[in-house]
Amino acid sequence: MEIPEDVLRVWNKYNLPENVRKHCMKVAEIALRIAKRIKNNGYDVDLDAVLKGALLHDLGRAITHAPFEHFILSGELLRKERFDEKIVKIAERHFSAGVIEEDARKLGLKVVKNFMPETIEEKIVCYADKVTKGDREISFNEFLKRLDELERQHPETAWFTRKTRERILKIREELKELAGEL
């Protein structure tokens, strides 16, 4: 996969770890596969935004691996680097299967606002991230098993894990309708 110059520039500027780069590349590969199926079915999808959004969604991990912070930081860094807002929102809205303002408050996030994926590009990258573990693709059922595990390990946030399950199932159904298959 050819990495766009502006993506390479910020990866290098923030010294994004190699394992995170590989993860982002796998997410981009899966996201583009889905996006191209949707586009081939006659729907409007911005393939460039999907590519760059997927490659940059975890830029914040150059600074923190904290699950409840990295996606917010990704958005902040991409705004600072003057990326298109479409790409910024893909990065900000990939976490879990979205975070509504009420969830952000309840989770104690440093920024309280809506982080729900809304556009097709945001939903594609969000879904592709869920079926990527490290730099390999996993099945959707494997992702659901990871959610079960998270629920057991962190009962204090089981309410959020249940919301994640409901939201990702809805995103998956929407993408399947548009793509035909995932």
PDB file of C-alpha atoms in Angstrom:
ATOM      1  CA  MET A   1       0.000   0.000   0.000  1.00  0.00           C
ATOM      2  CA  GLU A   2       1.315   3.404  -0.928  1.00  0.00           C
ATOM      3  CA  ILE A   3       1.203   5.793   2.022  1.00  0.00           C
ATOM      4  CA  PRO A   4       0.261   9.379   1.067  1.00  0.00           C
ATOM      5  CA  GLU A   5       3.006  11.947   1.658  1.00  0.00           C
ATOM      6  CA  ASP A   6       1.011  13.999   4.186  1.00  0.00           C
ATOM      7  CA  VAL A   7       0.315  10.848   6.230  1.00  0.00           C
ATOM      8  CA  LEU A   8       3.999   9.865   6.243  1.00  0.00           C
ATOM      9  CA  ARG A   9       4.937  13.385   7.280  1.00  0.00           C
ATOM     10  CA  VAL A  10       2.800  13.314  10.447  1.00  0.00           C
ATOM     11  CA  TRP A  11       3.644   9.683  11.232  1.00  0.00           C
ATOM     12  CA  ASN A  12       7.306  10.704  11.208  1.00  0.00           C
ATOM     13  CA  LYS A  13       6.798  14.047  12.934  1.00  0.00           C
ATOM     14  CA  TYR A  14       5.083  12.373  15.910  1.00  0.00           C
ATOM     15  CA  ASN A  15       7.255   9.247  15.711  1.00  0.00           C
ATOM     16  CA  LEU A  16       4.261   6.915  15.469  1.00  0.00           C
ATOM     17  CA  PRO A  17       5.460   3.451  16.572  1.00  0.00           C
ATOM     18  CA  GLU A  18       5.903   0.847  13.845  1.00  0.00           C
ATOM     19  CA  ASN A  19       3.309  -1.527  15.338  1.00  0.00           C
ATOM     20  CA  VAL A  20       0.683   1.262  15.269  1.00  0.00           C
ATOM     21  CA  ARG A  21       1.587   2.101  11.661  1.00  0.00           C
ATOM     22  CA  LYS A  22       1.112  -1.562  10.700  1.00  0.00           C
ATOM     23  CA  HIS A  23      -2.222  -1.630  12.532  1.00  0.00           C
ATOM     24  CA  CYS A  24      -3.362   1.508  10.693  1.00  0.00           C
ATOM     25  CA  MET A  25      -2.284   0.031   7.360  1.00  0.00           C
ATOM     26  CA  LYS A  26      -4.334  -3.127   8.004  1.00  0.00           C
ATOM     27  CA  VAL A  27      -7.347  -1.008   9.026  1.00  0.00           C
ATOM     28  CA  ALA A  28      -6.911   0.994   5.801  1.00  0.00           C
ATOM     29  CA  GLU A  29      -6.729  -2.196   3.720  1.00  0.00           C
ATOM     30  CA  ILE A  30      -9.987  -3.522   5.207  1.00  0.00           C
ATOM     31  CA  ALA A  31     -11.714  -0.118   5.101  1.00  0.00           C
ATOM     32  CA  LEU A  32     -10.816   0.409   1.440  1.00  0.00           C
ATOM     33  CA  ARG A  33     -12.076  -3.069   0.554  1.00  0.00           C
ATOM     34  CA  ILE A  34     -15.454  -2.243   2.129  1.00  0.00           C
ATOM     35  CA  ALA A  35     -15.535   1.293   0.693  1.00  0.00           C
ATOM     36  CA  LYS A  36     -14.838   0.044  -2.836  1.00  0.00           C
ATOM     37  CA  ARG A  37     -17.669  -2.519  -2.591  1.00  0.00           C
ATOM     38  CA  ILE A  38     -20.039   0.221  -1.481  1.00  0.00           C
ATOM     39  CA  LYS A  39     -18.848   2.560  -4.252  1.00  0.00           C
ATOM     40  CA  ASN A  40     -19.221  -0.248  -6.828  1.00  0.00           C
ATOM     41  CA  ASN A  41     -22.829  -0.611  -5.666  1.00  0.00           C
ATOM     42  CA  GLY A  42     -23.452   2.992  -6.713  1.00  0.00           C
ATOM     43  CA  TYR A  43     -23.057   4.854  -3.427  1.00  0.00           C
ATOM     44  CA  ASP A  44     -20.910   7.944  -2.949  1.00  0.00           C
ATOM     45  CA  VAL A  45     -17.860   7.165  -0.799  1.00  0.00           C
ATOM     46  CA  ASP A  46     -14.760   9.341  -0.474  1.00  0.00           C
ATOM     47  CA  LEU A  47     -12.015   6.727  -0.902  1.00  0.00           C
ATOM     48  CA  ASP A  48      -9.251   9.251  -0.178  1.00  0.00           C
ATOM     49  CA  ALA A  49     -10.870  10.197   3.148  1.00  0.00           C
ATOM     50  CA  VAL A  50     -11.293   6.504   4.024  1.00  0.00           C
ATOM     51  CA  LEU A  51      -7.626   5.836   3.235  1.00  0.00           C
ATOM     52  CA  LYS A  52      -6.227   8.822   5.130  1.00  0.00           C
ATOM     53  CA  GLY A  53      -8.722   8.515   7.990  1.00  0.00           C
ATOM     54  CA  ALA A  54      -7.807   4.867   8.484  1.00  0.00           C
ATOM     55  CA  LEU A  55      -4.071   5.530   8.280  1.00  0.00           C
ATOM     56  CA  LEU A  56      -4.337   8.385  10.783  1.00  0.00           C
ATOM     57  CA  HIS A  57      -7.072   7.171  13.150  1.00  0.00           C
ATOM     58  CA  ASP A  58      -4.569   6.157  15.849  1.00  0.00           C
ATOM     59  CA  LEU A  59      -2.100   9.046  15.510  1.00  0.00           C
ATOM     60  CA  GLY A  60      -2.788   9.910  19.160  1.00  0.00           C
ATOM     61  CA  ARG A  61      -1.153   6.610  20.131  1.00  0.00           C
ATOM     62  CA  ALA A  62       2.172   8.277  19.356  1.00  0.00           C
ATOM     63  CA  ILE A  63       1.607  10.086  22.659  1.00  0.00           C
ATOM     64  CA  THR A  64      -0.743   7.881  24.691  1.00  0.00           C
ATOM     65  CA  HIS A  65      -2.208   4.392  24.536  1.00  0.00           C
ATOM     66  CA  ALA A  66      -4.932   5.295  27.029  1.00  0.00           C
ATOM     67  CA  PRO A  67      -8.095   3.943  25.425  1.00  0.00           C
ATOM     68  CA  PHE A  68     -10.283   6.826  26.579  1.00  0.00           C
ATOM     69  CA  GLU A  69      -7.815   9.487  25.360  1.00  0.00           C
ATOM     70  CA  HIS A  70      -6.047   8.413  22.155  1.00  0.00           C
ATOM     71  CA  PHE A  71      -8.940   9.098  19.784  1.00  0.00           C
ATOM     72  CA  ILE A  72      -9.479  12.610  21.185  1.00  0.00           C
ATOM     73  CA  LEU A  73      -5.756  13.291  20.878  1.00  0.00           C
ATOM     74  CA  SER A  74      -5.758  11.949  17.295  1.00  0.00           C
ATOM     75  CA  GLY A  75      -8.371  14.548  16.398  1.00  0.00           C
ATOM     76  CA  GLU A  76      -6.488  17.348  18.146  1.00  0.00           C
ATOM     77  CA  LEU A  77      -3.225  16.501  16.383  1.00  0.00           C
ATOM     78  CA  LEU A  78      -4.879  16.246  12.974  1.00  0.00           C
ATOM     79  CA  ARG A  79      -6.580  19.636  13.444  1.00  0.00           C
ATOM     80  CA  LYS A  80      -3.226  21.115  14.472  1.00  0.00           C
ATOM     81  CA  GLU A  81      -1.706  19.646  11.295  1.00  0.00           C
ATOM     82  CA  ARG A  82      -4.553  21.186   9.270  1.00  0.00           C
ATOM     83  CA  PHE A  83      -6.073  17.977   7.922  1.00  0.00           C
ATOM     84  CA  ASP A  84      -9.532  18.179   6.413  1.00  0.00           C
ATOM     85  CA  GLU A  85     -12.263  18.042   9.073  1.00  0.00           C
ATOM     86  CA  LYS A  86     -13.673  14.927   7.359  1.00  0.00           C
ATOM     87  CA  ILE A  87     -10.449  13.059   8.210  1.00  0.00           C
ATOM     88  CA  VAL A  88     -10.290  14.552  11.722  1.00  0.00           C
ATOM     89  CA  LYS A  89     -13.794  13.261  12.470  1.00  0.00           C
ATOM     90  CA  ILE A  90     -12.954   9.780  11.184  1.00  0.00           C
ATOM     91  CA  ALA A  91     -10.144   9.674  13.766  1.00  0.00           C
ATOM     92  CA  GLU A  92     -12.243  11.151  16.565  1.00  0.00           C
ATOM     93  CA  ARG A  93     -15.205   8.871  15.965  1.00  0.00           C
ATOM     94  CA  HIS A  94     -13.526   5.482  15.508  1.00  0.00           C
ATOM     95  CA  PHE A  95     -13.310   4.574  19.202  1.00  0.00           C
ATOM     96  CA  SER A  96     -15.554   1.781  20.411  1.00  0.00           C
ATOM     97  CA  ALA A  97     -18.559   2.148  18.104  1.00  0.00           C
ATOM     98  CA  GLY A  98     -19.029   5.766  19.040  1.00  0.00           C
ATOM     99  CA  VAL A  99     -19.467   7.780  22.199  1.00  0.00           C
ATOM    100  CA  ILE A 100     -22.446  10.042  22.786  1.00  0.00           C
ATOM    101  CA  GLU A 101     -22.050  13.179  24.893  1.00  0.00           C
ATOM    102  CA  GLU A 102     -23.711  11.538  27.910  1.00  0.00           C
ATOM    103  CA  ASP A 103     -21.290   8.569  27.670  1.00  0.00           C
ATOM    104  CA  ALA A 104     -18.322  10.961  27.423  1.00  0.00           C
ATOM    105  CA  ARG A 105     -19.423  12.652  30.636  1.00  0.00           C
ATOM    106  CA  LYS A 106     -20.044   9.333  32.423  1.00  0.00           C
ATOM    107  CA  LEU A 107     -16.658   7.960  31.293  1.00  0.00           C
ATOM    108  CA  GLY A 108     -14.904  11.123  32.490  1.00  0.00           C
ATOM    109  CA  LEU A 109     -13.430  11.990  29.096  1.00  0.00           C
ATOM    110  CA  LYS A 110     -11.343  15.157  28.922  1.00  0.00           C
ATOM    111  CA  VAL A 111     -13.559  16.399  26.085  1.00  0.00           C
ATOM    112  CA  VAL A 112     -17.309  15.984  26.495  1.00  0.00           C
ATOM    113  CA  LYS A 113     -19.072  15.948  23.138  1.00  0.00           C
ATOM    114  CA  ASN A 114     -20.599  13.589  20.615  1.00  0.00           C
ATOM    115  CA  PHE A 115     -18.045  11.183  19.119  1.00  0.00           C
ATOM    116  CA  MET A 116     -20.547   9.055  17.186  1.00  0.00           C
ATOM    117  CA  PRO A 117     -19.637   7.964  13.642  1.00  0.00           C
ATOM    118  CA  GLU A 118     -22.138   9.638  11.325  1.00  0.00           C
ATOM    119  CA  THR A 119     -20.815   9.579   7.754  1.00  0.00           C
ATOM    120  CA  ILE A 120     -20.332   6.413   5.758  1.00  0.00           C
ATOM    121  CA  GLU A 121     -16.564   6.999   5.785  1.00  0.00           C
ATOM    122  CA  GLU A 122     -16.553   7.281   9.601  1.00  0.00           C
ATOM    123  CA  LYS A 123     -18.598   4.093   9.946  1.00  0.00           C
ATOM    124  CA  ILE A 124     -16.374   2.159   7.530  1.00  0.00           C
ATOM    125  CA  VAL A 125     -13.164   3.033   9.401  1.00  0.00           C
ATOM    126  CA  CYS A 126     -14.810   2.426  12.786  1.00  0.00           C
ATOM    127  CA  TYR A 127     -15.914  -1.050  11.676  1.00  0.00           C
ATOM    128  CA  ALA A 128     -12.582  -1.892  10.012  1.00  0.00           C
ATOM    129  CA  ASP A 129     -10.785  -0.976  13.249  1.00  0.00           C
ATOM    130  CA  LYS A 130     -12.972  -3.409  15.200  1.00  0.00           C
ATOM    131  CA  VAL A 131     -12.079  -6.338  12.945  1.00  0.00           C
ATOM    132  CA  THR A 132      -8.369  -5.564  13.173  1.00  0.00           C
ATOM    133  CA  LYS A 133      -6.289  -6.807  16.072  1.00  0.00           C
ATOM    134  CA  GLY A 134      -2.731  -5.561  15.843  1.00  0.00           C
ATOM    135  CA  ASP A 135      -1.846  -5.964  12.188  1.00  0.00           C
ATOM    136  CA  ARG A 136      -4.170  -8.842  11.376  1.00  0.00           C
ATOM    137  CA  GLU A 137      -7.801  -9.113  10.406  1.00  0.00           C
ATOM    138  CA  ILE A 138     -10.088 -10.958  12.808  1.00  0.00           C
ATOM    139  CA  SER A 139     -13.652 -12.147  12.391  1.00  0.00           C
ATOM    140  CA  PHE A 140     -16.553 -10.074  13.640  1.00  0.00           C
ATOM    141  CA  ASN A 141     -17.354 -12.880  16.104  1.00  0.00           C
ATOM    142  CA  GLU A 142     -13.812 -12.624  17.500  1.00  0.00           C
ATOM    143  CA  PHE A 143     -14.444  -8.938  18.105  1.00  0.00           C
ATOM    144  CA  LEU A 144     -17.705  -9.730  19.905  1.00  0.00           C
ATOM    145  CA  LYS A 145     -15.816 -12.230  22.095  1.00  0.00           C
ATOM    146  CA  ARG A 146     -13.317  -9.461  22.950  1.00  0.00           C
ATOM    147  CA  LEU A 147     -16.275  -7.356  24.088  1.00  0.00           C
ATOM    148  CA  ASP A 148     -17.463 -10.228  26.315  1.00  0.00           C
ATOM    149  CA  GLU A 149     -13.981 -10.402  27.803  1.00  0.00           C
ATOM    150  CA  LEU A 150     -13.883  -6.635  28.398  1.00  0.00           C
ATOM    151  CA  GLU A 151     -17.253  -6.805  30.101  1.00  0.00           C
ATOM    152  CA  ARG A 152     -15.968  -9.477  32.500  1.00  0.00           C
ATOM    153  CA  GLN A 153     -12.642  -7.721  33.160  1.00  0.00           C
ATOM    154  CA  HIS A 154     -14.160  -4.261  33.656  1.00  0.00           C
ATOM    155  CA  PRO A 155     -17.622  -4.606  35.212  1.00  0.00           C
ATOM    156  CA  GLU A 156     -17.573  -0.895  36.064  1.00  0.00           C
ATOM    157  CA  THR A 157     -17.842  -0.058  32.348  1.00  0.00           C
ATOM    158  CA  ALA A 158     -20.003  -3.027  31.309  1.00  0.00           C
ATOM    159  CA  TRP A 159     -22.800  -0.548  30.507  1.00  0.00           C
ATOM    160  CA  PHE A 160     -20.551   1.033  27.879  1.00  0.00           C
ATOM    161  CA  THR A 161     -19.432  -2.325  26.477  1.00  0.00           C
ATOM    162  CA  ARG A 162     -23.095  -3.290  26.001  1.00  0.00           C
ATOM    163  CA  LYS A 163     -23.705  -0.011  24.140  1.00  0.00           C
ATOM    164  CA  THR A 164     -20.649  -0.719  21.974  1.00  0.00           C
ATOM    165  CA  ARG A 165     -22.074  -4.128  21.047  1.00  0.00           C
ATOM    166  CA  GLU A 166     -25.459  -2.622  20.081  1.00  0.00           C
ATOM    167  CA  ARG A 167     -23.861   0.191  18.093  1.00  0.00           C
ATOM    168  CA  ILE A 168     -21.371  -1.946  16.169  1.00  0.00           C
ATOM    169  CA  LEU A 169     -24.096  -4.434  15.233  1.00  0.00           C
ATOM    170  CA  LYS A 170     -26.116  -1.535  13.811  1.00  0.00           C
ATOM    171  CA  ILE A 171     -23.083  -0.176  11.904  1.00  0.00           C
ATOM    172  CA  ARG A 172     -22.307  -3.655  10.563  1.00  0.00           C
ATOM    173  CA  GLU A 173     -25.876  -4.116   9.290  1.00  0.00           C
ATOM    174  CA  GLU A 174     -25.818  -0.721   7.594  1.00  0.00           C
ATOM    175  CA  LEU A 175     -22.490  -1.470   5.898  1.00  0.00           C
ATOM    176  CA  LYS A 176     -23.657  -4.941   4.831  1.00  0.00           C
ATOM    177  CA  GLU A 177     -26.741  -3.390   3.213  1.00  0.00           C
ATOM    178  CA  LEU A 178     -24.555  -1.016   1.203  1.00  0.00           C
ATOM    179  CA  ALA A 179     -21.636  -3.349   0.458  1.00  0.00           C
ATOM    180  CA  GLY A 180     -23.486  -6.609   0.002  1.00  0.00           C
ATOM    181  CA  GLU A 181     -20.888  -8.378   2.144  1.00  0.00           C
ATOM    182  CA  LEU A 182     -18.113  -7.410   4.528  1.00  0.00           C
TER     183      LEU A 182
END
